Amino acid sequence: MLRNSNAEIRGGAAVALGRIGDIKAIQALLPVLNDVDVYPRSATASALGRIGDATVIPTLTLILTKDAEAQVRTAAAEALGRLGDRQASEALVKALKDSNNYVRTAAAVALGQTGGEAATLTLIEALKDTDRLVRSAAAESLGRNNDIRAVRPLIEALGDPDQFVRTNAAYSLGRLGD
């Protein structure tokens, strides 16, 4: 099914393998990351994250930084977040500078899952992003990193014009206070 002529079927097969979660599927999935169609590539990146094996981190970080399609880069960032390994932090930090707001948002969420000092500093910076989704994700993720350096920037984010940014900032301040 991963070699079917129909892109929807190839993507669906990747989704199914990800849901099954068997690490034996990784070798069959890796070539699909070079598919000519976007959906099979993004579905494969997601599937690799669902399988949960850290050996795919270098491959996913490469996809995050090199794939031409934002949908695929977004899926790679989400997959890296699901893996929750700090090994991915450097690529996720760079992804917060991506030209696409969905990629930046996914990177902000993922940095909340991977953590680390670089993640905190970058997420603080992301609170000033021009896109409200990125700011909101950064505010939420800062509450997961348990770093008191986020307190002052989160207090400032309580004045953000977007209600979701304010809500996530308040939520994160509550988490940091626990």
PDB file of C-alpha atoms in Angstrom:
ATOM      1  CA  MET A   1       0.000   0.000   0.000  1.00  0.00           C
ATOM      2  CA  LEU A   2       2.916   2.382   0.611  1.00  0.00           C
ATOM      3  CA  ARG A   3       3.811   2.023  -3.088  1.00  0.00           C
ATOM      4  CA  ASN A   4       0.286   2.377  -4.459  1.00  0.00           C
ATOM      5  CA  SER A   5      -0.120   4.813  -7.360  1.00  0.00           C
ATOM      6  CA  ASN A   6      -2.756   6.746  -5.376  1.00  0.00           C
ATOM      7  CA  ALA A   7      -1.280   9.298  -2.937  1.00  0.00           C
ATOM      8  CA  GLU A   8      -4.307   9.039  -0.619  1.00  0.00           C
ATOM      9  CA  ILE A   9      -3.783   5.306  -0.266  1.00  0.00           C
ATOM     10  CA  ARG A  10      -0.050   5.740   0.391  1.00  0.00           C
ATOM     11  CA  GLY A  11      -0.811   8.350   3.038  1.00  0.00           C
ATOM     12  CA  GLY A  12      -3.560   6.225   4.560  1.00  0.00           C
ATOM     13  CA  ALA A  13      -1.206   3.266   4.770  1.00  0.00           C
ATOM     14  CA  ALA A  14       1.324   5.433   6.609  1.00  0.00           C
ATOM     15  CA  VAL A  15      -1.369   6.583   9.040  1.00  0.00           C
ATOM     16  CA  ALA A  16      -2.398   2.974   9.681  1.00  0.00           C
ATOM     17  CA  LEU A  17       1.182   1.887  10.333  1.00  0.00           C
ATOM     18  CA  GLY A  18       1.598   4.765  12.764  1.00  0.00           C
ATOM     19  CA  ARG A  19      -1.527   3.743  14.653  1.00  0.00           C
ATOM     20  CA  ILE A  20      -0.325   0.159  14.870  1.00  0.00           C
ATOM     21  CA  GLY A  21       2.893   1.515  16.365  1.00  0.00           C
ATOM     22  CA  ASP A  22       5.241  -1.349  15.544  1.00  0.00           C
ATOM     23  CA  ILE A  23       8.869  -0.251  15.181  1.00  0.00           C
ATOM     24  CA  LYS A  24       9.282  -2.830  12.412  1.00  0.00           C
ATOM     25  CA  ALA A  25       7.277  -0.445  10.201  1.00  0.00           C
ATOM     26  CA  ILE A  26       9.949   2.272  10.366  1.00  0.00           C
ATOM     27  CA  GLN A  27      12.080   0.819   7.576  1.00  0.00           C
ATOM     28  CA  ALA A  28       9.050   0.567   5.289  1.00  0.00           C
ATOM     29  CA  LEU A  29       7.992   4.141   6.097  1.00  0.00           C
ATOM     30  CA  LEU A  30      11.315   5.937   5.629  1.00  0.00           C
ATOM     31  CA  PRO A  31      11.284   5.883   1.787  1.00  0.00           C
ATOM     32  CA  VAL A  32       7.829   7.500   1.806  1.00  0.00           C
ATOM     33  CA  LEU A  33       9.408  10.671   3.225  1.00  0.00           C
ATOM     34  CA  ASN A  34      10.744  11.201  -0.323  1.00  0.00           C
ATOM     35  CA  ASP A  35       7.325  10.784  -1.960  1.00  0.00           C
ATOM     36  CA  VAL A  36       6.455  13.349  -4.635  1.00  0.00           C
ATOM     37  CA  ASP A  37       3.106  14.059  -2.956  1.00  0.00           C
ATOM     38  CA  VAL A  38       2.671  16.049   0.242  1.00  0.00           C
ATOM     39  CA  TYR A  39       0.076  13.894   2.002  1.00  0.00           C
ATOM     40  CA  PRO A  40       2.108  10.664   2.103  1.00  0.00           C
ATOM     41  CA  ARG A  41       5.150  12.603   3.381  1.00  0.00           C
ATOM     42  CA  SER A  42       3.245  14.397   6.130  1.00  0.00           C
ATOM     43  CA  ALA A  43       1.369  11.226   7.114  1.00  0.00           C
ATOM     44  CA  THR A  44       4.673   9.369   7.304  1.00  0.00           C
ATOM     45  CA  ALA A  45       6.285  12.011   9.504  1.00  0.00           C
ATOM     46  CA  SER A  46       3.285  11.786  11.838  1.00  0.00           C
ATOM     47  CA  ALA A  47       3.410   7.990  11.793  1.00  0.00           C
ATOM     48  CA  LEU A  48       7.072   7.987  12.779  1.00  0.00           C
ATOM     49  CA  GLY A  49       6.226  10.166  15.768  1.00  0.00           C
ATOM     50  CA  ARG A  50       3.393   7.858  16.792  1.00  0.00           C
ATOM     51  CA  ILE A  51       5.628   4.805  16.621  1.00  0.00           C
ATOM     52  CA  GLY A  52       7.766   6.528  19.223  1.00  0.00           C
ATOM     53  CA  ASP A  53      11.246   5.259  18.465  1.00  0.00           C
ATOM     54  CA  ALA A  54      14.003   7.838  19.020  1.00  0.00           C
ATOM     55  CA  THR A  55      16.111   6.464  16.168  1.00  0.00           C
ATOM     56  CA  VAL A  56      13.973   8.524  13.750  1.00  0.00           C
ATOM     57  CA  ILE A  57      14.848  11.863  15.382  1.00  0.00           C
ATOM     58  CA  PRO A  58      17.697  12.687  12.965  1.00  0.00           C
ATOM     59  CA  THR A  59      15.447  11.893  10.005  1.00  0.00           C
ATOM     60  CA  LEU A  60      12.574  13.983  11.354  1.00  0.00           C
ATOM     61  CA  THR A  61      14.870  16.917  12.134  1.00  0.00           C
ATOM     62  CA  LEU A  62      16.133  16.783   8.561  1.00  0.00           C
ATOM     63  CA  ILE A  63      12.563  16.806   7.250  1.00  0.00           C
ATOM     64  CA  LEU A  64      11.726  19.704   9.585  1.00  0.00           C
ATOM     65  CA  THR A  65      14.545  21.805   8.208  1.00  0.00           C
ATOM     66  CA  LYS A  66      14.604  20.739   4.553  1.00  0.00           C
ATOM     67  CA  ASP A  67      11.152  19.801   3.238  1.00  0.00           C
ATOM     68  CA  ALA A  68       9.713  22.438   0.916  1.00  0.00           C
ATOM     69  CA  GLU A  69       6.135  21.949   2.127  1.00  0.00           C
ATOM     70  CA  ALA A  70       4.933  23.554   5.353  1.00  0.00           C
ATOM     71  CA  GLN A  71       2.445  20.730   5.946  1.00  0.00           C
ATOM     72  CA  VAL A  72       5.281  18.212   6.045  1.00  0.00           C
ATOM     73  CA  ARG A  73       7.474  20.431   8.253  1.00  0.00           C
ATOM     74  CA  THR A  74       4.531  20.892  10.620  1.00  0.00           C
ATOM     75  CA  ALA A  75       4.001  17.128  10.841  1.00  0.00           C
ATOM     76  CA  ALA A  76       7.712  16.628  11.522  1.00  0.00           C
ATOM     77  CA  ALA A  77       7.648  19.192  14.348  1.00  0.00           C
ATOM     78  CA  GLU A  78       4.581  17.543  15.868  1.00  0.00           C
ATOM     79  CA  ALA A  79       6.226  14.123  15.606  1.00  0.00           C
ATOM     80  CA  LEU A  80       9.379  15.392  17.311  1.00  0.00           C
ATOM     81  CA  GLY A  81       7.250  16.809  20.099  1.00  0.00           C
ATOM     82  CA  ARG A  82       5.455  13.512  20.517  1.00  0.00           C
ATOM     83  CA  LEU A  83       8.842  11.803  20.877  1.00  0.00           C
ATOM     84  CA  GLY A  84       9.666  14.303  23.646  1.00  0.00           C
ATOM     85  CA  ASP A  85      13.425  13.932  23.317  1.00  0.00           C
ATOM     86  CA  ARG A  86      15.720  16.920  23.951  1.00  0.00           C
ATOM     87  CA  GLN A  87      17.854  15.696  21.076  1.00  0.00           C
ATOM     88  CA  ALA A  88      15.291  17.423  18.828  1.00  0.00           C
ATOM     89  CA  SER A  89      15.389  20.776  20.637  1.00  0.00           C
ATOM     90  CA  GLU A  90      17.955  22.467  18.402  1.00  0.00           C
ATOM     91  CA  ALA A  91      15.965  21.803  15.229  1.00  0.00           C
ATOM     92  CA  LEU A  92      12.737  22.865  16.933  1.00  0.00           C
ATOM     93  CA  VAL A  93      14.346  26.106  18.108  1.00  0.00           C
ATOM     94  CA  LYS A  94      15.328  26.834  14.499  1.00  0.00           C
ATOM     95  CA  ALA A  95      11.813  25.954  13.336  1.00  0.00           C
ATOM     96  CA  LEU A  96      10.462  28.801  15.449  1.00  0.00           C
ATOM     97  CA  LYS A  97      11.989  31.062  12.782  1.00  0.00           C
ATOM     98  CA  ASP A  98      10.174  29.266   9.922  1.00  0.00           C
ATOM     99  CA  SER A  99       8.287  31.521   7.521  1.00  0.00           C
ATOM    100  CA  ASN A 100       5.089  29.510   8.058  1.00  0.00           C
ATOM    101  CA  ASN A 101       3.059  30.204  11.189  1.00  0.00           C
ATOM    102  CA  TYR A 102       1.775  26.620  11.445  1.00  0.00           C
ATOM    103  CA  VAL A 103       5.315  25.275  11.500  1.00  0.00           C
ATOM    104  CA  ARG A 104       6.239  27.835  14.171  1.00  0.00           C
ATOM    105  CA  THR A 105       3.164  26.902  16.203  1.00  0.00           C
ATOM    106  CA  ALA A 106       3.956  23.180  16.006  1.00  0.00           C
ATOM    107  CA  ALA A 107       7.556  23.901  16.993  1.00  0.00           C
ATOM    108  CA  ALA A 108       6.399  25.915  20.014  1.00  0.00           C
ATOM    109  CA  VAL A 109       4.127  23.083  21.142  1.00  0.00           C
ATOM    110  CA  ALA A 110       6.892  20.529  20.593  1.00  0.00           C
ATOM    111  CA  LEU A 111       9.384  22.572  22.617  1.00  0.00           C
ATOM    112  CA  GLY A 112       6.951  22.361  25.514  1.00  0.00           C
ATOM    113  CA  GLN A 113       7.178  18.590  25.206  1.00  0.00           C
ATOM    114  CA  THR A 114      10.953  18.344  24.815  1.00  0.00           C
ATOM    115  CA  GLY A 115      11.928  21.054  27.314  1.00  0.00           C
ATOM    116  CA  GLY A 116      15.396  22.328  28.051  1.00  0.00           C
ATOM    117  CA  GLU A 117      17.064  25.664  28.666  1.00  0.00           C
ATOM    118  CA  ALA A 118      17.255  26.635  24.997  1.00  0.00           C
ATOM    119  CA  ALA A 119      13.565  25.815  24.656  1.00  0.00           C
ATOM    120  CA  THR A 120      12.611  28.195  27.456  1.00  0.00           C
ATOM    121  CA  LEU A 121      14.599  31.109  26.071  1.00  0.00           C
ATOM    122  CA  THR A 122      13.249  30.578  22.568  1.00  0.00           C
ATOM    123  CA  LEU A 123       9.670  30.224  23.783  1.00  0.00           C
ATOM    124  CA  ILE A 124      10.010  33.480  25.722  1.00  0.00           C
ATOM    125  CA  GLU A 125      11.081  35.114  22.475  1.00  0.00           C
ATOM    126  CA  ALA A 126       8.151  33.474  20.664  1.00  0.00           C
ATOM    127  CA  LEU A 127       5.722  35.294  22.970  1.00  0.00           C
ATOM    128  CA  LYS A 128       6.442  38.300  20.716  1.00  0.00           C
ATOM    129  CA  ASP A 129       5.711  36.484  17.432  1.00  0.00           C
ATOM    130  CA  THR A 130       3.422  38.328  15.030  1.00  0.00           C
ATOM    131  CA  ASP A 131       1.072  35.335  14.895  1.00  0.00           C
ATOM    132  CA  ARG A 132      -1.338  34.790  17.779  1.00  0.00           C
ATOM    133  CA  LEU A 133      -1.279  30.995  17.402  1.00  0.00           C
ATOM    134  CA  VAL A 134       2.480  30.957  17.882  1.00  0.00           C
ATOM    135  CA  ARG A 135       2.250  33.270  20.914  1.00  0.00           C
ATOM    136  CA  SER A 136      -0.511  31.137  22.406  1.00  0.00           C
ATOM    137  CA  ALA A 137       1.434  27.898  21.911  1.00  0.00           C
ATOM    138  CA  ALA A 138       4.548  29.496  23.382  1.00  0.00           C
ATOM    139  CA  ALA A 139       2.612  30.688  26.428  1.00  0.00           C
ATOM    140  CA  GLU A 140       1.198  27.218  27.025  1.00  0.00           C
ATOM    141  CA  SER A 141       4.526  25.467  26.481  1.00  0.00           C
ATOM    142  CA  LEU A 142       6.335  27.718  28.943  1.00  0.00           C
ATOM    143  CA  GLY A 143       4.140  26.294  31.687  1.00  0.00           C
ATOM    144  CA  ARG A 144       5.390  22.808  30.907  1.00  0.00           C
ATOM    145  CA  ASN A 145       9.090  23.654  31.083  1.00  0.00           C
ATOM    146  CA  ASN A 146       9.008  24.495  34.798  1.00  0.00           C
ATOM    147  CA  ASP A 147      11.505  27.345  34.424  1.00  0.00           C
ATOM    148  CA  ILE A 148      10.987  30.399  36.606  1.00  0.00           C
ATOM    149  CA  ARG A 149      12.627  32.633  33.991  1.00  0.00           C
ATOM    150  CA  ALA A 150       9.303  32.426  32.168  1.00  0.00           C
ATOM    151  CA  VAL A 151       7.349  34.127  34.963  1.00  0.00           C
ATOM    152  CA  ARG A 152       7.956  37.780  34.012  1.00  0.00           C
ATOM    153  CA  PRO A 153       7.387  37.247  30.249  1.00  0.00           C
ATOM    154  CA  LEU A 154       4.206  35.311  31.024  1.00  0.00           C
ATOM    155  CA  ILE A 155       2.983  38.132  33.268  1.00  0.00           C
ATOM    156  CA  GLU A 156       3.597  40.510  30.362  1.00  0.00           C
ATOM    157  CA  ALA A 157       1.687  38.132  28.069  1.00  0.00           C
ATOM    158  CA  LEU A 158      -1.381  38.627  30.271  1.00  0.00           C
ATOM    159  CA  GLY A 159      -1.698  41.940  28.419  1.00  0.00           C
ATOM    160  CA  ASP A 160      -1.637  40.345  24.944  1.00  0.00           C
ATOM    161  CA  PRO A 161      -4.487  41.455  22.667  1.00  0.00           C
ATOM    162  CA  ASP A 162      -5.454  37.820  22.010  1.00  0.00           C
ATOM    163  CA  GLN A 163      -7.611  36.100  24.624  1.00  0.00           C
ATOM    164  CA  PHE A 164      -6.069  32.674  24.016  1.00  0.00           C
ATOM    165  CA  VAL A 165      -2.575  34.012  24.615  1.00  0.00           C
ATOM    166  CA  ARG A 166      -3.785  35.612  27.855  1.00  0.00           C
ATOM    167  CA  THR A 167      -5.555  32.418  28.932  1.00  0.00           C
ATOM    168  CA  ASN A 168      -2.534  30.224  28.230  1.00  0.00           C
ATOM    169  CA  ALA A 169      -0.236  32.688  29.986  1.00  0.00           C
ATOM    170  CA  ALA A 170      -2.454  32.593  33.085  1.00  0.00           C
ATOM    171  CA  TYR A 171      -2.629  28.804  32.953  1.00  0.00           C
ATOM    172  CA  SER A 172       1.150  28.540  32.659  1.00  0.00           C
ATOM    173  CA  LEU A 173       1.708  30.940  35.530  1.00  0.00           C
ATOM    174  CA  GLY A 174      -0.530  28.689  37.612  1.00  0.00           C
ATOM    175  CA  ARG A 175       1.518  25.645  36.650  1.00  0.00           C
ATOM    176  CA  LEU A 176       4.774  27.410  37.464  1.00  0.00           C
ATOM    177  CA  GLY A 177       3.359  28.386  40.851  1.00  0.00           C
ATOM    178  CA  ASP A 178       2.648  24.780  41.832  1.00  0.00           C
TER     179      ASP A 178
END
